[in-house]
Tab-separated table of C-alpha atoms in Angstrom:
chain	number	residue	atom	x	y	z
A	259	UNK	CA	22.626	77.707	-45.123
A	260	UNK	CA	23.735	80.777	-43.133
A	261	UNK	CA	24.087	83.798	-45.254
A	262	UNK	CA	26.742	86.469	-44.991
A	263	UNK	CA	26.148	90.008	-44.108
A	264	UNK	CA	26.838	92.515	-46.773
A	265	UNK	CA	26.593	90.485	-50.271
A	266	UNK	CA	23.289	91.369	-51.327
A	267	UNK	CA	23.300	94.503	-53.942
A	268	UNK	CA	20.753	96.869	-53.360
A	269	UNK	CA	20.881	99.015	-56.326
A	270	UNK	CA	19.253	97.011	-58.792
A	271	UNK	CA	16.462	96.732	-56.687
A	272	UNK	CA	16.180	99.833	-55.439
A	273	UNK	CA	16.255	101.636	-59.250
A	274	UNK	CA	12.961	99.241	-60.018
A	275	UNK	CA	11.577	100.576	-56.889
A	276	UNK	CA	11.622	104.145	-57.950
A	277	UNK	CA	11.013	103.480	-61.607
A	278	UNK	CA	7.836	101.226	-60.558
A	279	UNK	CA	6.809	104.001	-58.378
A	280	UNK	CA	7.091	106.376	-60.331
A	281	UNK	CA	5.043	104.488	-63.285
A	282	UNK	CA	2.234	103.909	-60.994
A	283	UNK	CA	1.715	107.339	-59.695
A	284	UNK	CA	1.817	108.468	-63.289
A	285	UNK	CA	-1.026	105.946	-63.615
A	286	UNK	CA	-3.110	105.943	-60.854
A	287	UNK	CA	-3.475	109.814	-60.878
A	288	UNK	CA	-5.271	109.718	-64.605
A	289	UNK	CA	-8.109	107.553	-62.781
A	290	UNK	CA	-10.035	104.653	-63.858
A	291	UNK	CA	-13.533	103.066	-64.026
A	292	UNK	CA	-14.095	99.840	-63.458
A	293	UNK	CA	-16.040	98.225	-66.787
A	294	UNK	CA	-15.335	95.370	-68.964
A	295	UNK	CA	-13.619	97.414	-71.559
A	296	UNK	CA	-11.457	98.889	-69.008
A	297	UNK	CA	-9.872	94.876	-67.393
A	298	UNK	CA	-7.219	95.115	-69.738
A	299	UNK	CA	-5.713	98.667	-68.280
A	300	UNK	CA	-6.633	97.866	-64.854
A	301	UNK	CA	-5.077	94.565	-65.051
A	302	UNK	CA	-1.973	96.281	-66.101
A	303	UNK	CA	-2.121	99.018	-63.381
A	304	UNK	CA	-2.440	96.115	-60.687
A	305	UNK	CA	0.815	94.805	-62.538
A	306	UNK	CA	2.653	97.552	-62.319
A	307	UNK	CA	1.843	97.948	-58.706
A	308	UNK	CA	2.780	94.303	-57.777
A	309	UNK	CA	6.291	94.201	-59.477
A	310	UNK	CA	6.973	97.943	-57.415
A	311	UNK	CA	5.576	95.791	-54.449
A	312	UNK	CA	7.949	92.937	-55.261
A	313	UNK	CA	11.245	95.015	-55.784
A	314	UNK	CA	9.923	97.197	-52.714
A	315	UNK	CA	10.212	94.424	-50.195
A	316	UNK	CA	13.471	92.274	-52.165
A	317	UNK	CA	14.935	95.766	-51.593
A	318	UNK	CA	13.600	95.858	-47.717
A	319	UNK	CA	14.853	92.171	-47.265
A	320	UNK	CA	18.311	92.732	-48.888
A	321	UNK	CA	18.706	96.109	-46.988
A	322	UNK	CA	17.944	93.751	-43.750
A	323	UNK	CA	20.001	90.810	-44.870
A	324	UNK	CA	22.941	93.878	-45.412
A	325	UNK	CA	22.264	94.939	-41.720
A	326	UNK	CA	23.931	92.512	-39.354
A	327	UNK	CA	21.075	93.555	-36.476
A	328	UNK	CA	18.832	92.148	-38.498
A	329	UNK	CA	20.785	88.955	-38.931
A	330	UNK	CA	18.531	85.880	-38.261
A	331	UNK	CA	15.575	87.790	-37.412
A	332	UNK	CA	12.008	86.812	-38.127
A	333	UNK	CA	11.329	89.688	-39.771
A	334	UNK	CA	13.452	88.672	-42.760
A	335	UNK	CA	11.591	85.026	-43.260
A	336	UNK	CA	8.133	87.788	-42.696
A	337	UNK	CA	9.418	90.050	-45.355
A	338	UNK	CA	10.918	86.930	-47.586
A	339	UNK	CA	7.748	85.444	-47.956
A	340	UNK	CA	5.728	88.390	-48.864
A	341	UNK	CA	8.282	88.803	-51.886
A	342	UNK	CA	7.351	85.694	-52.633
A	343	UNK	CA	3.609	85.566	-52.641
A	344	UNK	CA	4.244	89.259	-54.393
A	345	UNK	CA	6.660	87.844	-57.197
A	346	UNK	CA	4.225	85.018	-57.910
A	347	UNK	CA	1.558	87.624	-58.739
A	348	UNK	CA	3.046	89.204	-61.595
A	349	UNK	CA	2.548	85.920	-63.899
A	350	UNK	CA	-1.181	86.049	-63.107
A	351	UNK	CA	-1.504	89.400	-63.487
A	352	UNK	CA	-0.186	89.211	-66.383
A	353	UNK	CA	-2.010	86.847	-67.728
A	354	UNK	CA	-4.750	88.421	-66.785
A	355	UNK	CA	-3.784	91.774	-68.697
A	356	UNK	CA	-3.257	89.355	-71.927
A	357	UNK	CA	-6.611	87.868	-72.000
A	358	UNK	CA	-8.738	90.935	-71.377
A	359	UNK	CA	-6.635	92.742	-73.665
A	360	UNK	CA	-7.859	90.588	-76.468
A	361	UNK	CA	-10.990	89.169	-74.926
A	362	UNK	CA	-14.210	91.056	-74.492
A	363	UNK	CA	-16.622	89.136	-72.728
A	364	UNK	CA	-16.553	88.591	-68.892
A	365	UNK	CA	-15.130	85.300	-67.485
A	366	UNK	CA	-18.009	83.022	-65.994
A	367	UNK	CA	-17.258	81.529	-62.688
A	368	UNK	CA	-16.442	78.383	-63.840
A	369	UNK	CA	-13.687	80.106	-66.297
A	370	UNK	CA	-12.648	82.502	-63.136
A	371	UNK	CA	-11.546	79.065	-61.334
A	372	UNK	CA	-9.888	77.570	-63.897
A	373	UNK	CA	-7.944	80.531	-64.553
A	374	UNK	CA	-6.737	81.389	-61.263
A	375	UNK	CA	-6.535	77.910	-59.826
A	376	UNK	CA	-2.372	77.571	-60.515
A	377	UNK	CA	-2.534	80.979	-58.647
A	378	UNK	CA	-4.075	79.952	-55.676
A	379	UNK	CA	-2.624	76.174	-55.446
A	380	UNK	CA	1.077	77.762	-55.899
A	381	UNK	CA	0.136	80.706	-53.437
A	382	UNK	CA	-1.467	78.225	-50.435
A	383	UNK	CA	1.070	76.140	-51.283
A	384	UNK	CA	4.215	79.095	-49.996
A	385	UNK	CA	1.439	79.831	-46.984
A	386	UNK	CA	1.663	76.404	-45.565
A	387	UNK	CA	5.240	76.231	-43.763
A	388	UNK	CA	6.077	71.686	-45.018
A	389	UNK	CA	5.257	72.776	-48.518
A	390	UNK	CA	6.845	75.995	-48.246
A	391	UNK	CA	9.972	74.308	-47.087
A	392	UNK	CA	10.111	71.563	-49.997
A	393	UNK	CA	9.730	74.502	-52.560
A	394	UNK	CA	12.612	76.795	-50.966
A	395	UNK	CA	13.772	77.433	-47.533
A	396	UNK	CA	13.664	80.843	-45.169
A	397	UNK	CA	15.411	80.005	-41.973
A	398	UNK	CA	16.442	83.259	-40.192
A	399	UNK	CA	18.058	85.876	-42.404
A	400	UNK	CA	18.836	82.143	-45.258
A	401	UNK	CA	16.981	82.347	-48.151
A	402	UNK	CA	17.693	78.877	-50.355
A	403	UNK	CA	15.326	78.278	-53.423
A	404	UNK	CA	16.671	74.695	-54.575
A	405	UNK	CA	13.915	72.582	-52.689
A	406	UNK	CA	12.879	69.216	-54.136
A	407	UNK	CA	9.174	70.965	-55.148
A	408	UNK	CA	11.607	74.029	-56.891
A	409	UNK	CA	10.695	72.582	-60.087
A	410	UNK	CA	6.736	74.040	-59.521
A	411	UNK	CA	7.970	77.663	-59.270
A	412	UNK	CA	9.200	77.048	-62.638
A	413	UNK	CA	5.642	75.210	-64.186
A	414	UNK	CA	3.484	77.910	-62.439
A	415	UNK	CA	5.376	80.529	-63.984
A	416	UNK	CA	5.647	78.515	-67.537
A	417	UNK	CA	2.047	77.891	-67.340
A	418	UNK	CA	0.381	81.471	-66.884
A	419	UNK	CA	3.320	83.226	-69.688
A	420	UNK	CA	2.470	80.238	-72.069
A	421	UNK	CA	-0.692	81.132	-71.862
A	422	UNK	CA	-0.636	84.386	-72.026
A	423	UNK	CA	1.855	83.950	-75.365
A	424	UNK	CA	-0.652	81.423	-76.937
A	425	UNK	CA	-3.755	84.348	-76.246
A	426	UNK	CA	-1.165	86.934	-78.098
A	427	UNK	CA	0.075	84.950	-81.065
A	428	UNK	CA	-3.587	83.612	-81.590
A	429	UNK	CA	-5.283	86.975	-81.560
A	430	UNK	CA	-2.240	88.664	-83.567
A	431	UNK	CA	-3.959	89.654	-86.406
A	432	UNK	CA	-6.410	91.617	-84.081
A	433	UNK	CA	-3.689	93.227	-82.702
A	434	UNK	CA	-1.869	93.721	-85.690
A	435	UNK	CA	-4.167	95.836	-87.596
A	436	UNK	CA	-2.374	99.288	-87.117
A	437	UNK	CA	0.794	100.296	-87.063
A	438	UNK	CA	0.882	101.320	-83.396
A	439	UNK	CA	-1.090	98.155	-82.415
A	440	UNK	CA	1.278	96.141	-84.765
A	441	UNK	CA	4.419	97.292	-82.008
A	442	UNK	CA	1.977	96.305	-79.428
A	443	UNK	CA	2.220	93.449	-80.191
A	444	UNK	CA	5.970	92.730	-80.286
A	445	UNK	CA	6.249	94.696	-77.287
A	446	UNK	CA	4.042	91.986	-75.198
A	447	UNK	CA	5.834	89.227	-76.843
A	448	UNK	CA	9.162	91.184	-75.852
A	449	UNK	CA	7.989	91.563	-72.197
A	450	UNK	CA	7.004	88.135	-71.750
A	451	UNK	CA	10.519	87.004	-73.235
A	452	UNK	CA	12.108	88.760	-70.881
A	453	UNK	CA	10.176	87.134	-67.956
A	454	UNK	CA	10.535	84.047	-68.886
A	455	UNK	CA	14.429	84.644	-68.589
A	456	UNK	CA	14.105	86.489	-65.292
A	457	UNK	CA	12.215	83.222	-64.009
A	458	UNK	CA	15.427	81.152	-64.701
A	459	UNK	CA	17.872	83.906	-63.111
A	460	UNK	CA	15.987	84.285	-60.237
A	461	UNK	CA	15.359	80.337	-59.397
A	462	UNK	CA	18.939	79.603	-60.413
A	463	UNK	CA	21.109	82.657	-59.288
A	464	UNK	CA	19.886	83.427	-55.423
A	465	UNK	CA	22.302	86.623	-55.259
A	466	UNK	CA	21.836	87.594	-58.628
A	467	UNK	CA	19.752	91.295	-57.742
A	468	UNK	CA	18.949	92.694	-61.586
A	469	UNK	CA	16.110	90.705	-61.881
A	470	UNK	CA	13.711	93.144	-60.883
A	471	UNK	CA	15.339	96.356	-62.771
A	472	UNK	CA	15.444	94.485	-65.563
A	473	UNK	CA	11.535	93.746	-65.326
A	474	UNK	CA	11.098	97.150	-64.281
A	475	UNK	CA	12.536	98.653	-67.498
A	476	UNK	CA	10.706	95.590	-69.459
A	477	UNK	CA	7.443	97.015	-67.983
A	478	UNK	CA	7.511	100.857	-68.144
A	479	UNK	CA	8.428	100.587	-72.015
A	480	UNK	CA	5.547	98.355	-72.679
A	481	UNK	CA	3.154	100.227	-70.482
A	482	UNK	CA	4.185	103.863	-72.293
A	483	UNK	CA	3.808	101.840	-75.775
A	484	UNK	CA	0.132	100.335	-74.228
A	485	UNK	CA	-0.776	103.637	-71.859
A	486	UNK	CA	-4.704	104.273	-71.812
A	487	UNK	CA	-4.325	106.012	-74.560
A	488	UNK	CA	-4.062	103.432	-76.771
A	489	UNK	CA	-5.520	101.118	-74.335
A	490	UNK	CA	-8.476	103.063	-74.466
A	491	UNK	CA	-8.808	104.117	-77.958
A	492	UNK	CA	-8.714	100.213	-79.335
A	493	UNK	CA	-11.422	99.511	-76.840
A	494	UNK	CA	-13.323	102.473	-77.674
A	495	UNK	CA	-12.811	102.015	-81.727
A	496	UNK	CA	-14.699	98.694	-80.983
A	497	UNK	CA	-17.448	100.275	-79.054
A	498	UNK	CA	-18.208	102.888	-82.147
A	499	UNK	CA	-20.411	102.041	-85.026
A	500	UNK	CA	-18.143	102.465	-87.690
A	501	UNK	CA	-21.043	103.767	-90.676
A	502	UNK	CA	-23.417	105.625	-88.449
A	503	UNK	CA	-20.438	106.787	-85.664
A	504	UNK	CA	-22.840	106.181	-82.527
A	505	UNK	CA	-22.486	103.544	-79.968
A	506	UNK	CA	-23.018	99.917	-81.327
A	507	UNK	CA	-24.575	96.527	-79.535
A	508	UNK	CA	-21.850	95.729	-77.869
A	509	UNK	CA	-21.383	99.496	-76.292
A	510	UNK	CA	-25.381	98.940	-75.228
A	511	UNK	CA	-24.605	95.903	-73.518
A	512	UNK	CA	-21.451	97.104	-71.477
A	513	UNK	CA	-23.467	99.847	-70.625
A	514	UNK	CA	-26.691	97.879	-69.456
A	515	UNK	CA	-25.811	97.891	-65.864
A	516	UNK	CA	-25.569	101.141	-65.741
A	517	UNK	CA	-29.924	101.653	-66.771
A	518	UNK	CA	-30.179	99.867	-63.054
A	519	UNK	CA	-31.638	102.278	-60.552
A	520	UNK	CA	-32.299	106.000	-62.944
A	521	UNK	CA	-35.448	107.120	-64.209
A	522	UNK	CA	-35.347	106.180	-67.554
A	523	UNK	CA	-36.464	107.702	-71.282
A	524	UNK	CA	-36.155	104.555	-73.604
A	525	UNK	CA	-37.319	104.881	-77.729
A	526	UNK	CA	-36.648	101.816	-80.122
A	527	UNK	CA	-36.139	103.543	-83.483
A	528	UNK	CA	-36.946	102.202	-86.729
A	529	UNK	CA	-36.136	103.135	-90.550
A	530	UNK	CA	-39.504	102.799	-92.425
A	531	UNK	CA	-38.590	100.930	-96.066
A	532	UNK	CA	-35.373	100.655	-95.334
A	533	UNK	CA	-34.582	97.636	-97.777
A	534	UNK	CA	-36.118	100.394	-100.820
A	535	UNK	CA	-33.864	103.225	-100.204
A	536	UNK	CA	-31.437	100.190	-101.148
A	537	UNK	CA	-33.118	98.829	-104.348
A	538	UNK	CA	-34.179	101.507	-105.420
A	539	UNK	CA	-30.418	103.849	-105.341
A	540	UNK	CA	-28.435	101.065	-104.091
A	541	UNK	CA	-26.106	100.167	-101.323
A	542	UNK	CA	-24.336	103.806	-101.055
A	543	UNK	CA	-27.354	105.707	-100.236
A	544	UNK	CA	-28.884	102.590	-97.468
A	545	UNK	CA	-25.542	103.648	-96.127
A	546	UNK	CA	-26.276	107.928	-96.281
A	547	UNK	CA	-29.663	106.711	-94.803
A	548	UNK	CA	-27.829	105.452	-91.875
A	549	UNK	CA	-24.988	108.251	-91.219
A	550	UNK	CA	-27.687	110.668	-91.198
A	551	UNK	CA	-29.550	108.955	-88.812
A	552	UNK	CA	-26.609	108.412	-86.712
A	553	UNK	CA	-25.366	112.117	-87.007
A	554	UNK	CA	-28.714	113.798	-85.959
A	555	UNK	CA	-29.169	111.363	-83.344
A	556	UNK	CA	-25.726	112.216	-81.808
A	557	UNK	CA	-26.570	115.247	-81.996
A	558	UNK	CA	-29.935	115.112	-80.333
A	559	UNK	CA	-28.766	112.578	-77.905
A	560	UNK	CA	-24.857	112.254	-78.030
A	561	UNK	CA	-23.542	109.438	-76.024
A	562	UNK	CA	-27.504	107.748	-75.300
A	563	UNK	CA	-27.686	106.729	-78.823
A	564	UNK	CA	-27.418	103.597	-80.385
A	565	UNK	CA	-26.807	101.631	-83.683
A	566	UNK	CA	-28.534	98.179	-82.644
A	567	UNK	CA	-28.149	96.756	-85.909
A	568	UNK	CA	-29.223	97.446	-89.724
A	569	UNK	CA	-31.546	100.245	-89.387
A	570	UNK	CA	-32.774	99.400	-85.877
A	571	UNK	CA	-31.774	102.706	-83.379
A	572	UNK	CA	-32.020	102.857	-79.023
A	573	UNK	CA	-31.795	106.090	-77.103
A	574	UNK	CA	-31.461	104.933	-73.253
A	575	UNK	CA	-31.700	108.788	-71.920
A	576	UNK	CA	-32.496	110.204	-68.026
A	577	UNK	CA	-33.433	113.606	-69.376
A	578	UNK	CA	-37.243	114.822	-68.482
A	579	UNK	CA	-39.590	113.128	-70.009
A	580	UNK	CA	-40.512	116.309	-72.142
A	581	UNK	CA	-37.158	117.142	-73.177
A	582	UNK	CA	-37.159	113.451	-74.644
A	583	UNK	CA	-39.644	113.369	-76.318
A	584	UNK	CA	-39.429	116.847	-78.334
A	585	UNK	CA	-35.846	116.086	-78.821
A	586	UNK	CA	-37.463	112.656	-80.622
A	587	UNK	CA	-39.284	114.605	-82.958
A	588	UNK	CA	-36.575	117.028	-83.754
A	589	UNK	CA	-34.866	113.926	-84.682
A	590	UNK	CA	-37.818	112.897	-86.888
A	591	UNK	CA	-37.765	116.206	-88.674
A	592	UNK	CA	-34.171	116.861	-88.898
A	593	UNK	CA	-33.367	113.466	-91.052
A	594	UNK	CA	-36.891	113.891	-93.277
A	595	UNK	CA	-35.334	117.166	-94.202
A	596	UNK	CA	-32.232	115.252	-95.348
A	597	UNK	CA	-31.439	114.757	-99.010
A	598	UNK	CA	-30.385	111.494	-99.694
A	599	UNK	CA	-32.349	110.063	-102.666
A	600	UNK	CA	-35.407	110.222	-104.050
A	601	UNK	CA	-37.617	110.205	-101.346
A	602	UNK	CA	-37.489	110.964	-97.245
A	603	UNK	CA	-36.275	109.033	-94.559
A	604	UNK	CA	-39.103	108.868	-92.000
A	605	UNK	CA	-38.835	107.043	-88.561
A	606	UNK	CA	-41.033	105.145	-86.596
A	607	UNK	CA	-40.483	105.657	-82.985
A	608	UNK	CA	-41.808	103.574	-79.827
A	609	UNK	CA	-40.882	105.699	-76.796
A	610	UNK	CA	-41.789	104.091	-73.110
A	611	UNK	CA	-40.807	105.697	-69.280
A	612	UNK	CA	-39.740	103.958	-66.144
A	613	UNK	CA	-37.862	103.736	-63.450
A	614	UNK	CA	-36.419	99.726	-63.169
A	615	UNK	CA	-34.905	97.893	-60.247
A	616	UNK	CA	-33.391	95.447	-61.791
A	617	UNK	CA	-32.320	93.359	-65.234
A	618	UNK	CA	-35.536	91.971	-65.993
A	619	UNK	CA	-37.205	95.651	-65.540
A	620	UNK	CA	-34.369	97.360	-67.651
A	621	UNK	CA	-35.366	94.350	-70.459
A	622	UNK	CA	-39.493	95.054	-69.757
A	623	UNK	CA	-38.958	98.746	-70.595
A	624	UNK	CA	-37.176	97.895	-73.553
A	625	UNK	CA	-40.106	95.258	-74.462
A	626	UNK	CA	-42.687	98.032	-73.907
A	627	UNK	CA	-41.222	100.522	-76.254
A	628	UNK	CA	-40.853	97.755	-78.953
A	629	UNK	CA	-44.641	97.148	-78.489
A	630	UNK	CA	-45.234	100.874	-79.054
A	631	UNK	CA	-42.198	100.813	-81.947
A	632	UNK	CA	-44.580	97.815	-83.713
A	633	UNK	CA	-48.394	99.436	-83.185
A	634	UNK	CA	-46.908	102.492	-85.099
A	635	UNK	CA	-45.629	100.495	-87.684
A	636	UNK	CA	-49.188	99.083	-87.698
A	637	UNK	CA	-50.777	102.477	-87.950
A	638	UNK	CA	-48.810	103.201	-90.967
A	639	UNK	CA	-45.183	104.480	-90.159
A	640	UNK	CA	-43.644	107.515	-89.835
A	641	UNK	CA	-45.363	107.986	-86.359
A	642	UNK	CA	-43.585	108.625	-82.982
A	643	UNK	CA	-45.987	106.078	-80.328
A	644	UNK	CA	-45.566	106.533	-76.489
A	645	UNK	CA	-46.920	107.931	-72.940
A	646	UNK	CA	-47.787	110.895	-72.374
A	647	UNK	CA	-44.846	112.528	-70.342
C-alpha cells in the first residue's frame, strides 16, 4: 500500500498535542511524592503524559507523511512504531490509575506480572519486525493496520478497559459515597466509553485523525473532575482517624518506611480503664475519652501521632530526646485536666530511643517501648516508663 502525500489532517492531532501539554505542565508543576496513597495520581499523570506523547508523534508522522521529502523514509516506519508502542500504553496506564484508585495495598510481584503481562506480550510482540508485520504493516511512509494478528490490538485493549470497568463498577459504592466522588465515578466510566470507541475508529478508519482530540478532551475533563485535590483528599480522608482526627493504622503503615535511617523518639500510649469510662457513662464519653486524647496529642505532636486502635496511641517523632519526652508529659497532664466524666483520664506511656537500619530494627524499637508501655502498667498505671534521654 503506497500512501498519498497530503491526506493526513493534522489538526486534530495537533489540538490534543497542545491540550495534553498543557494538562501536564499544569500537573507536573504542583509536584508529587511517590507513596502508595499517591499511585492513583501518579498513574494518571504518566497517562496524561503518554496520550500527549501519542498525539505528539501521530502529529510528527502525519506532518512527515504530508511532506513529500519525507515520502518513504525510514524515519516514518521509526516514528510509526513509537506511536504505536505509545498508544498501547494508555490502556495500561489506565488500568493502572483504576486499580490504585480503589485499591490500597501494594501489588506483590506475582500480581505485578500478571497485571502487566498483556502489556509486555502485545509490546514485544510490535518490537519484533514477523509479528509486527502480521499485526499491521509500516513499509516506507504505508501505514496498514488490517494484519491477520489485527484482531489482538483489539483483545489487548478490551482486556486492560474491561478490567479496569469491572475494578470501577465493583468498588462503586466506595466511590459513590459523596457527591463529588459520586461524578467521579461516571466520569471514569465516561472516559473508558469513549476509549473503547476510539479503539474501533482507530483499528478500522486508518485516516480517520480525531481519535486523539477526542481522547484528549475525554482526559482533561476527567483529570480536572479527579485533580489532586480530590485525588488527594479521598486518600487522605482514609488516612485520618475519623473520632480522635490523628493518623490511623493504615497512615502508620504507609509511613513505616519512612522510620528507616532517623534517630528516632517512639512512645506506645495506653488509656488506663478504658472499658470503665464506658460502663460506667457509656459509649459517648469512651468516645470524649478518645477525641481528647487525639486533640492534645496533635497538638503536642501533630502529624507523629497515631490512633492504633481502641485506646492504643504511637508517637514516631525525631525531635531531641528531651523535647519528647516533656512534650509526653504535657500530654499526660493536659488530658488528666480534661473533664469528661466522673473521673480522669490518665495514660500509661512506654517511651524507647534509637536509631534503626532497617524493618526489623524499626519493629524492635516498637517492641521495646511496648515492654516499657506493659512494666508501667505493672507498676500501677498512670506512669510514663522509658530511658533516660
Amino acid at each position: 500500500m503506497i500512501n498519498t502525500v497530503g491526506i493526513y489532517n493534522e489538526c486534530f492531532d495537533l489540538c490534543a498535542c497542545v491540550i495534553m501539554a498543557v494538562l501536564v505542565i499544569s500537573r507536573l508543576t504542583k509536584g508529587y511524592q511517590l507513596s502508595f496513597e499517591r499511585r492513583g495520581s501518579m498513574a494518571l499523570t504518566l497517562l496524561n503524559v503518554d496520550l500527549f506523547l501519542a498525539s505528539f508523534l501521530e502529529l510528527t508522522r502525519s506532518m512527515m507523511l504530508n511532506n513529500a521529502a519525507f515520502n518513504l523514509s525510514a524515519a516514518i516506519e521509526v516514528v510509526g512504531l513509537l506511536q504505536r508502542i505509545a498508544h498501547i500504553s494508555l490502556s495500561y496506564l489506565f488500568f493502572l490509575f483504576a486499580y490504585f484508585l480503589v485499591h490500597e495495598d501494594q501489588p506483590d510481584g506475582k500480581k505485578w506480572l500478571l497485571i502487566s503481562f498483556p502489556y509486555i506480550f502485545i509490546a514485544a510482540e510490535l518490537l519484533i519486525p514477523y509479528s509486527r508485520d502480521k499485526i499491521y504493516q509500516l513499509i516506507g511512509n504505508s501505514y496498514y493496520l488490517r494484519g491477520p494478528w489485527q484482531w489482538q490490538l483489539y483483545l489487548y485493549s478490551i482486556i486492560y478497559m474491561v478490567g479496569a470497568v469491572d475494578i470501577v463498577w465493583k468498588n462503586r459504592q466506595k466511590l459513590q459515597k459523596e457527591k463529588q466522588q459520586k461524578k467521579r465515578f461516571w466520569w471514569i466510566l465516561s472516559f473508558e466509553l469513549v476509549y473503547l470507541v476510539t479503539i474501533f475508529l482507530r483499528v478500522s478508519f486508518e485516516y480517520l485523525q480525531i481519535t486523539y482530540f477526542m481522547l484528549a478532551i475525554s482526559l482533561m475533563t476527567l483529570t480536572i473532575w479527579l485533580n489532586d485535590y480530590d485525588l488527594d483528599s479521598w486518600r487522605t480522608q482514609s488516612l485520618i482517624d475519623e473520632l480522635s482526627g490523628t493518623k490511623n493504622r493504615q497512615a502508620f503503615r504507609r509511613d513505616f518506611g519512612q522510620f528507616i535511617g532517623h534517630d528516632l523518639c517512639v512512645a506506645m500510649i495506653d488509656v488506663d480503664n478504658f472499658k470503665e469510662f464506658n460502663d460506667e457513662s457509656g459509649h459517648a464519653t469512651g468516645d470524649k475519652v478518645i477525641e481528647t486524647i487525639g486533640r492534645n496529642g496533635l497538638i503536642q505532636f501533630g502529624g507523629e501521632f497515631y490512633r492504633y486502635g481502641g485506646d492504643e496511641f504511637i508517637v514516631v517523632s525525631q525531635m531531641k530526646r528531651q523535647d519528647f519526652v516533656a512534650k509526653l508529659n504535657l500530654l499526660a497532664q493536659d488530658v488528666k485536666r480534661a473533664d469528661v466524666g466522673s473521673r480522669p483520664i490518665t495514660l500509661t506511656i512506654g517511651y524507647y530511643f534509637g536509631h534503626p537500619r532497617t524493618p526489623s530494627e524499626v519493629r524492635k524499637l516498637f517492641h521495646l517501648a511496648d515492654a516499657n508501655l506493659y512494666f508501667g502498667k505493672s507498676r500501677g498505671r498512670d506512669q510514663i516508663i522509658g530511658e533516660k534521654p
